[in-house]
Amino acid sequence: SMVLPGISGSFILLIMGIYDDAIRAVSKMDLKILIPLGAGVLVGLILVFKVLGFLTKRYWNATMSFLLGLTLAGIVKIFPTSMNAIIFLFLGVSFLLALKFPKFFGE
């Protein structure tokens, strides 16, 4: 599952270099690996929710812009390569409009 758009648990495991170990532990029900992994996931979720809560209370616009950016960046992976130029053009125009008209976008 994803707490942040575009950042899945599998992606985090890949970055940490333990994806294969985690998959193997799940398939063999290896509790020596699954219990610490589950505890880490739980602590990680709590921390992410607390940080997101803090950021949205203090920096609503910037936090929402960041999350929207993560979501829009994920579109590049969803659409075929031929669509990338159109998507980047759309994102670029959106960014320039946000710079030009910040009051419209909440700043």
Tab-separated table of N, CA and C in Angstrom:
chain	number	residue	atom	x	y	z
A	1	SER	N	0.840	-1.187	0.000
A	1	SER	CA	0.000	0.000	0.000
A	1	SER	C	0.877	1.240	0.000
A	2	MET	N	0.252	2.367	-0.265
A	2	MET	CA	0.999	3.607	-0.346
A	2	MET	C	0.479	4.613	0.674
A	3	VAL	N	1.382	5.193	1.417
A	3	VAL	CA	1.027	6.292	2.306
A	3	VAL	C	1.173	7.585	1.528
A	4	LEU	N	2.261	7.693	0.806
A	4	LEU	CA	2.494	8.828	-0.073
A	4	LEU	C	2.269	8.375	-1.508
A	5	PRO	N	1.673	9.229	-2.313
A	5	PRO	CA	1.432	8.830	-3.703
A	5	PRO	C	2.736	8.515	-4.428
A	6	GLY	N	2.766	7.414	-5.104
A	6	GLY	CA	3.932	7.038	-5.889
A	6	GLY	C	5.036	6.356	-5.109
A	7	ILE	N	4.875	6.225	-3.810
A	7	ILE	CA	5.906	5.582	-2.995
A	7	ILE	C	5.272	4.383	-2.297
A	8	SER	N	5.457	3.213	-2.859
A	8	SER	CA	4.850	2.005	-2.296
A	8	SER	C	5.812	1.322	-1.331
A	9	GLY	N	5.270	0.393	-0.587
A	9	GLY	CA	6.102	-0.395	0.324
A	9	GLY	C	7.148	-1.194	-0.428
A	10	SER	N	6.776	-1.722	-1.581
A	10	SER	CA	7.734	-2.479	-2.401
A	10	SER	C	8.885	-1.592	-2.843
A	11	PHE	N	8.567	-0.348	-3.206
A	11	PHE	CA	9.603	0.592	-3.630
A	11	PHE	C	10.581	0.866	-2.487
A	12	ILE	N	10.058	1.041	-1.287
A	12	ILE	CA	10.915	1.274	-0.121
A	12	ILE	C	11.814	0.062	0.126
A	13	LEU	N	11.236	-1.147	0.038
A	13	LEU	CA	12.034	-2.365	0.219
A	13	LEU	C	13.133	-2.465	-0.835
A	14	LEU	N	12.823	-2.088	-2.073
A	14	LEU	CA	13.838	-2.101	-3.131
A	14	LEU	C	14.963	-1.123	-2.825
A	15	ILE	N	14.606	0.078	-2.402
A	15	ILE	CA	15.616	1.091	-2.070
A	15	ILE	C	16.517	0.599	-0.942
A	16	MET	N	15.911	-0.062	0.046
A	16	MET	CA	16.681	-0.555	1.189
A	16	MET	C	17.469	-1.822	0.858
A	17	GLY	N	17.183	-2.419	-0.299
A	17	GLY	CA	17.905	-3.623	-0.706
A	17	GLY	C	17.438	-4.894	-0.019
A	18	ILE	N	16.211	-4.888	0.505
A	18	ILE	CA	15.723	-6.074	1.217
A	18	ILE	C	14.446	-6.644	0.607
A	19	TYR	N	14.130	-6.242	-0.618
A	19	TYR	CA	12.901	-6.715	-1.261
A	19	TYR	C	12.892	-8.239	-1.382
A	20	ASP	N	13.970	-8.813	-1.916
A	20	ASP	CA	14.030	-10.271	-2.095
A	20	ASP	C	13.926	-11.008	-0.760
A	21	ASP	N	14.612	-10.487	0.256
A	21	ASP	CA	14.542	-11.109	1.585
A	21	ASP	C	13.117	-11.064	2.140
A	22	ALA	N	12.441	-9.938	1.945
A	22	ALA	CA	11.074	-9.804	2.455
A	22	ALA	C	10.126	-10.754	1.727
A	23	ILE	N	10.266	-10.859	0.420
A	23	ILE	CA	9.408	-11.768	-0.355
A	23	ILE	C	9.661	-13.215	0.069
A	24	ARG	N	10.921	-13.553	0.246
A	24	ARG	CA	11.280	-14.907	0.676
A	24	ARG	C	10.713	-15.198	2.071
A	25	ALA	N	10.804	-14.213	2.962
A	25	ALA	CA	10.288	-14.392	4.328
A	25	ALA	C	8.774	-14.582	4.323
A	26	VAL	N	8.082	-13.860	3.467
A	26	VAL	CA	6.624	-14.015	3.378
A	26	VAL	C	6.275	-15.389	2.832
A	27	SER	N	6.981	-15.819	1.795
A	27	SER	CA	6.655	-17.117	1.188
A	27	SER	C	6.949	-18.285	2.130
A	28	LYS	N	7.954	-18.131	3.002
A	28	LYS	CA	8.312	-19.204	3.941
A	28	LYS	C	7.755	-18.964	5.343
A	29	MET	N	7.019	-17.856	5.514
A	29	MET	CA	6.493	-17.468	6.831
A	29	MET	C	7.597	-17.470	7.896
A	30	ASP	N	8.713	-16.841	7.566
A	30	ASP	CA	9.861	-16.746	8.461
A	30	ASP	C	9.622	-15.612	9.462
A	31	LEU	N	9.165	-15.967	10.652
A	31	LEU	CA	8.810	-14.966	11.652
A	31	LEU	C	10.014	-14.189	12.177
A	32	LYS	N	11.218	-14.775	12.087
A	32	LYS	CA	12.417	-14.055	12.533
A	32	LYS	C	12.643	-12.809	11.682
A	33	ILE	N	12.165	-12.822	10.472
A	33	ILE	CA	12.283	-11.652	9.593
A	33	ILE	C	10.983	-10.848	9.587
A	34	LEU	N	9.846	-11.531	9.552
A	34	LEU	CA	8.560	-10.850	9.415
A	34	LEU	C	8.181	-9.997	10.626
A	35	ILE	N	8.509	-10.450	11.830
A	35	ILE	CA	8.144	-9.676	13.028
A	35	ILE	C	8.900	-8.343	13.072
A	36	PRO	N	10.237	-8.336	12.921
A	36	PRO	CA	10.921	-7.030	12.902
A	36	PRO	C	10.500	-6.165	11.710
A	37	LEU	N	10.258	-6.800	10.565
A	37	LEU	CA	9.818	-6.050	9.393
A	37	LEU	C	8.456	-5.407	9.653
A	38	GLY	N	7.538	-6.164	10.224
A	38	GLY	CA	6.216	-5.630	10.558
A	38	GLY	C	6.290	-4.505	11.576
A	39	ALA	N	7.161	-4.667	12.579
A	39	ALA	CA	7.335	-3.608	13.581
A	39	ALA	C	7.886	-2.345	12.923
A	40	GLY	N	8.836	-2.523	12.020
A	40	GLY	CA	9.395	-1.379	11.293
A	40	GLY	C	8.362	-0.686	10.426
A	41	VAL	N	7.517	-1.476	9.785
A	41	VAL	CA	6.443	-0.903	8.966
A	41	VAL	C	5.491	-0.097	9.844
A	42	LEU	N	5.127	-0.645	10.979
A	42	LEU	CA	4.213	0.042	11.892
A	42	LEU	C	4.808	1.359	12.394
A	43	VAL	N	6.063	1.322	12.835
A	43	VAL	CA	6.734	2.541	13.306
A	43	VAL	C	6.845	3.548	12.161
A	44	GLY	N	7.196	3.067	10.975
A	44	GLY	CA	7.310	3.945	9.813
A	44	GLY	C	5.999	4.618	9.462
A	45	LEU	N	4.908	3.861	9.496
A	45	LEU	CA	3.593	4.439	9.203
A	45	LEU	C	3.221	5.518	10.214
A	46	ILE	N	3.456	5.229	11.479
A	46	ILE	CA	3.131	6.206	12.525
A	46	ILE	C	3.939	7.482	12.325
A	47	LEU	N	5.235	7.339	12.060
A	47	LEU	CA	6.080	8.517	11.854
A	47	LEU	C	5.654	9.317	10.630
A	48	VAL	N	5.363	8.629	9.533
A	48	VAL	CA	4.952	9.336	8.312
A	48	VAL	C	3.649	10.092	8.553
A	49	PHE	N	2.686	9.464	9.224
A	49	PHE	CA	1.420	10.148	9.497
A	49	PHE	C	1.621	11.352	10.408
A	50	LYS	N	2.493	11.223	11.403
A	50	LYS	CA	2.749	12.352	12.300
A	50	LYS	C	3.432	13.500	11.550
A	51	VAL	N	4.424	13.164	10.723
A	51	VAL	CA	5.126	14.194	9.949
A	51	VAL	C	4.164	14.861	8.967
A	52	LEU	N	3.346	14.066	8.280
A	52	LEU	CA	2.374	14.647	7.348
A	52	LEU	C	1.359	15.522	8.076
A	53	GLY	N	0.938	15.094	9.255
A	53	GLY	CA	0.023	15.910	10.053
A	53	GLY	C	0.649	17.246	10.418
A	54	PHE	N	1.890	17.217	10.865
A	54	PHE	CA	2.615	18.444	11.211
A	54	PHE	C	2.757	19.349	9.994
A	55	LEU	N	3.202	18.760	8.877
A	55	LEU	CA	3.431	19.557	7.670
A	55	LEU	C	2.141	20.156	7.121
A	56	THR	N	1.058	19.400	7.159
A	56	THR	CA	-0.195	19.945	6.626
A	56	THR	C	-0.768	21.040	7.522
A	57	LYS	N	-0.506	20.964	8.824
A	57	LYS	CA	-0.973	22.025	9.719
A	57	LYS	C	-0.169	23.310	9.530
A	58	ARG	N	1.122	23.177	9.346
A	58	ARG	CA	1.996	24.355	9.241
A	58	ARG	C	2.184	24.854	7.821
A	59	TYR	N	2.307	23.941	6.882
A	59	TYR	CA	2.642	24.298	5.498
A	59	TYR	C	1.674	23.611	4.532
A	60	TRP	N	0.388	23.914	4.659
A	60	TRP	CA	-0.644	23.231	3.868
A	60	TRP	C	-0.355	23.295	2.373
A	61	ASN	N	-0.153	24.500	1.839
A	61	ASN	CA	0.016	24.652	0.391
A	61	ASN	C	1.262	23.937	-0.118
A	62	ALA	N	2.362	24.106	0.574
A	62	ALA	CA	3.603	23.466	0.131
A	62	ALA	C	3.492	21.945	0.209
A	63	THR	N	2.883	21.438	1.268
A	63	THR	CA	2.734	19.984	1.421
A	63	THR	C	1.823	19.416	0.347
A	64	MET	N	0.702	20.077	0.102
A	64	MET	CA	-0.218	19.596	-0.928
A	64	MET	C	0.420	19.684	-2.312
A	65	SER	N	1.205	20.729	-2.546
A	65	SER	CA	1.905	20.854	-3.829
A	65	SER	C	2.904	19.716	-4.006
A	66	PHE	N	3.615	19.381	-2.947
A	66	PHE	CA	4.574	18.277	-3.001
A	66	PHE	C	3.867	16.957	-3.292
A	67	LEU	N	2.767	16.699	-2.591
A	67	LEU	CA	2.023	15.454	-2.800
A	67	LEU	C	1.416	15.403	-4.200
A	68	LEU	N	0.931	16.536	-4.686
A	68	LEU	CA	0.413	16.589	-6.048
A	68	LEU	C	1.531	16.327	-7.047
A	69	GLY	N	2.715	16.868	-6.772
A	69	GLY	CA	3.866	16.616	-7.641
A	69	GLY	C	4.227	15.143	-7.695
A	70	LEU	N	4.194	14.470	-6.547
A	70	LEU	CA	4.457	13.027	-6.536
A	70	LEU	C	3.427	12.277	-7.368
A	71	THR	N	2.183	12.685	-7.228
A	71	THR	CA	1.114	12.028	-7.975
A	71	THR	C	1.275	12.256	-9.472
A	72	LEU	N	1.521	13.498	-9.863
A	72	LEU	CA	1.673	13.807	-11.284
A	72	LEU	C	2.912	13.149	-11.875
A	73	ALA	N	3.976	13.068	-11.094
A	73	ALA	CA	5.184	12.410	-11.591
A	73	ALA	C	4.934	10.932	-11.845
A	74	GLY	N	4.029	10.341	-11.088
A	74	GLY	CA	3.681	8.941	-11.303
A	74	GLY	C	2.982	8.702	-12.625
A	75	ILE	N	2.368	9.750	-13.176
A	75	ILE	CA	1.683	9.616	-14.463
A	75	ILE	C	2.659	9.208	-15.554
A	76	VAL	N	3.887	9.691	-15.463
A	76	VAL	CA	4.893	9.375	-16.477
A	76	VAL	C	5.095	7.867	-16.577
A	77	LYS	N	5.005	7.164	-15.463
A	77	LYS	CA	5.180	5.706	-15.468
A	77	LYS	C	3.938	4.974	-15.967
A	78	ILE	N	2.789	5.602	-15.840
A	78	ILE	CA	1.546	4.946	-16.229
A	78	ILE	C	1.338	4.981	-17.736
A	79	PHE	N	1.610	6.136	-18.338
A	79	PHE	CA	1.365	6.289	-19.769
A	79	PHE	C	2.541	5.785	-20.588
A	80	PRO	N	2.295	5.413	-21.827
A	80	PRO	CA	3.382	4.955	-22.702
A	80	PRO	C	4.395	6.071	-22.952
A	81	THR	N	5.560	5.680	-23.426
A	81	THR	CA	6.657	6.621	-23.672
A	81	THR	C	6.244	7.744	-24.608
A	82	SER	N	5.395	7.461	-25.577
A	82	SER	CA	4.990	8.486	-26.535
A	82	SER	C	4.242	9.638	-25.866
A	83	MET	N	3.689	9.403	-24.703
A	83	MET	CA	2.940	10.441	-23.997
A	83	MET	C	3.830	11.296	-23.100
A	84	ASN	N	5.065	10.892	-22.859
A	84	ASN	CA	5.918	11.608	-21.915
A	84	ASN	C	6.109	13.068	-22.287
A	85	ALA	N	6.306	13.376	-23.570
A	85	ALA	CA	6.524	14.760	-23.983
A	85	ALA	C	5.299	15.611	-23.662
A	86	ILE	N	4.122	15.089	-23.915
A	86	ILE	CA	2.889	15.830	-23.632
A	86	ILE	C	2.726	16.034	-22.128
A	87	ILE	N	3.016	15.016	-21.367
A	87	ILE	CA	2.886	15.110	-19.910
A	87	ILE	C	3.866	16.133	-19.351
A	88	PHE	N	5.129	16.084	-19.800
A	88	PHE	CA	6.115	17.050	-19.317
A	88	PHE	C	5.746	18.470	-19.736
A	89	LEU	N	5.186	18.630	-20.926
A	89	LEU	CA	4.731	19.947	-21.367
A	89	LEU	C	3.619	20.445	-20.445
A	90	PHE	N	2.657	19.586	-20.143
A	90	PHE	CA	1.565	19.946	-19.242
A	90	PHE	C	2.103	20.323	-17.861
A	91	LEU	N	3.013	19.525	-17.324
A	91	LEU	CA	3.581	19.813	-16.004
A	91	LEU	C	4.364	21.118	-16.018
A	92	GLY	N	5.128	21.348	-17.091
A	92	GLY	CA	5.902	22.582	-17.208
A	92	GLY	C	5.014	23.810	-17.264
A	93	VAL	N	3.961	23.751	-18.070
A	93	VAL	CA	3.022	24.871	-18.166
A	93	VAL	C	2.339	25.098	-16.822
A	94	SER	N	1.948	24.030	-16.152
A	94	SER	CA	1.312	24.148	-14.835
A	94	SER	C	2.252	24.815	-13.837
A	95	PHE	N	3.516	24.419	-13.859
A	95	PHE	CA	4.507	25.000	-12.950
A	95	PHE	C	4.678	26.490	-13.228
A	96	LEU	N	4.799	26.851	-14.505
A	96	LEU	CA	4.970	28.262	-14.857
A	96	LEU	C	3.742	29.087	-14.475
A	97	LEU	N	2.558	28.536	-14.667
A	97	LEU	CA	1.344	29.243	-14.250
A	97	LEU	C	1.312	29.438	-12.737
A	98	ALA	N	1.752	28.437	-11.991
A	98	ALA	CA	1.791	28.548	-10.530
A	98	ALA	C	2.765	29.633	-10.095
A	99	LEU	N	3.875	29.780	-10.818
A	99	LEU	CA	4.828	30.846	-10.501
A	99	LEU	C	4.269	32.214	-10.875
A	100	LYS	N	3.583	32.280	-11.997
A	100	LYS	CA	3.061	33.546	-12.505
A	100	LYS	C	1.868	34.041	-11.688
A	101	PHE	N	1.009	33.124	-11.257
A	101	PHE	CA	-0.216	33.488	-10.546
A	101	PHE	C	-0.298	32.784	-9.190
A	102	PRO	N	0.622	33.098	-8.276
A	102	PRO	CA	0.647	32.366	-7.001
A	102	PRO	C	-0.614	32.553	-6.160
A	103	LYS	N	-1.277	33.707	-6.257
A	103	LYS	CA	-2.489	33.923	-5.455
A	103	LYS	C	-3.599	32.968	-5.877
A	104	PHE	N	-3.667	32.659	-7.153
A	104	PHE	CA	-4.670	31.721	-7.650
A	104	PHE	C	-4.436	30.326	-7.083
A	105	PHE	N	-3.167	29.981	-6.851
A	105	PHE	CA	-2.822	28.649	-6.363
A	105	PHE	C	-2.665	28.602	-4.847
A	106	GLY	N	-3.079	29.672	-4.148
A	106	GLY	CA	-3.148	29.615	-2.701
A	106	GLY	C	-2.047	30.316	-1.943
A	107	GLU	N	-1.133	30.972	-2.593
A	107	GLU	CA	-0.058	31.678	-1.876
A	107	GLU	C	-0.261	33.177	-1.967
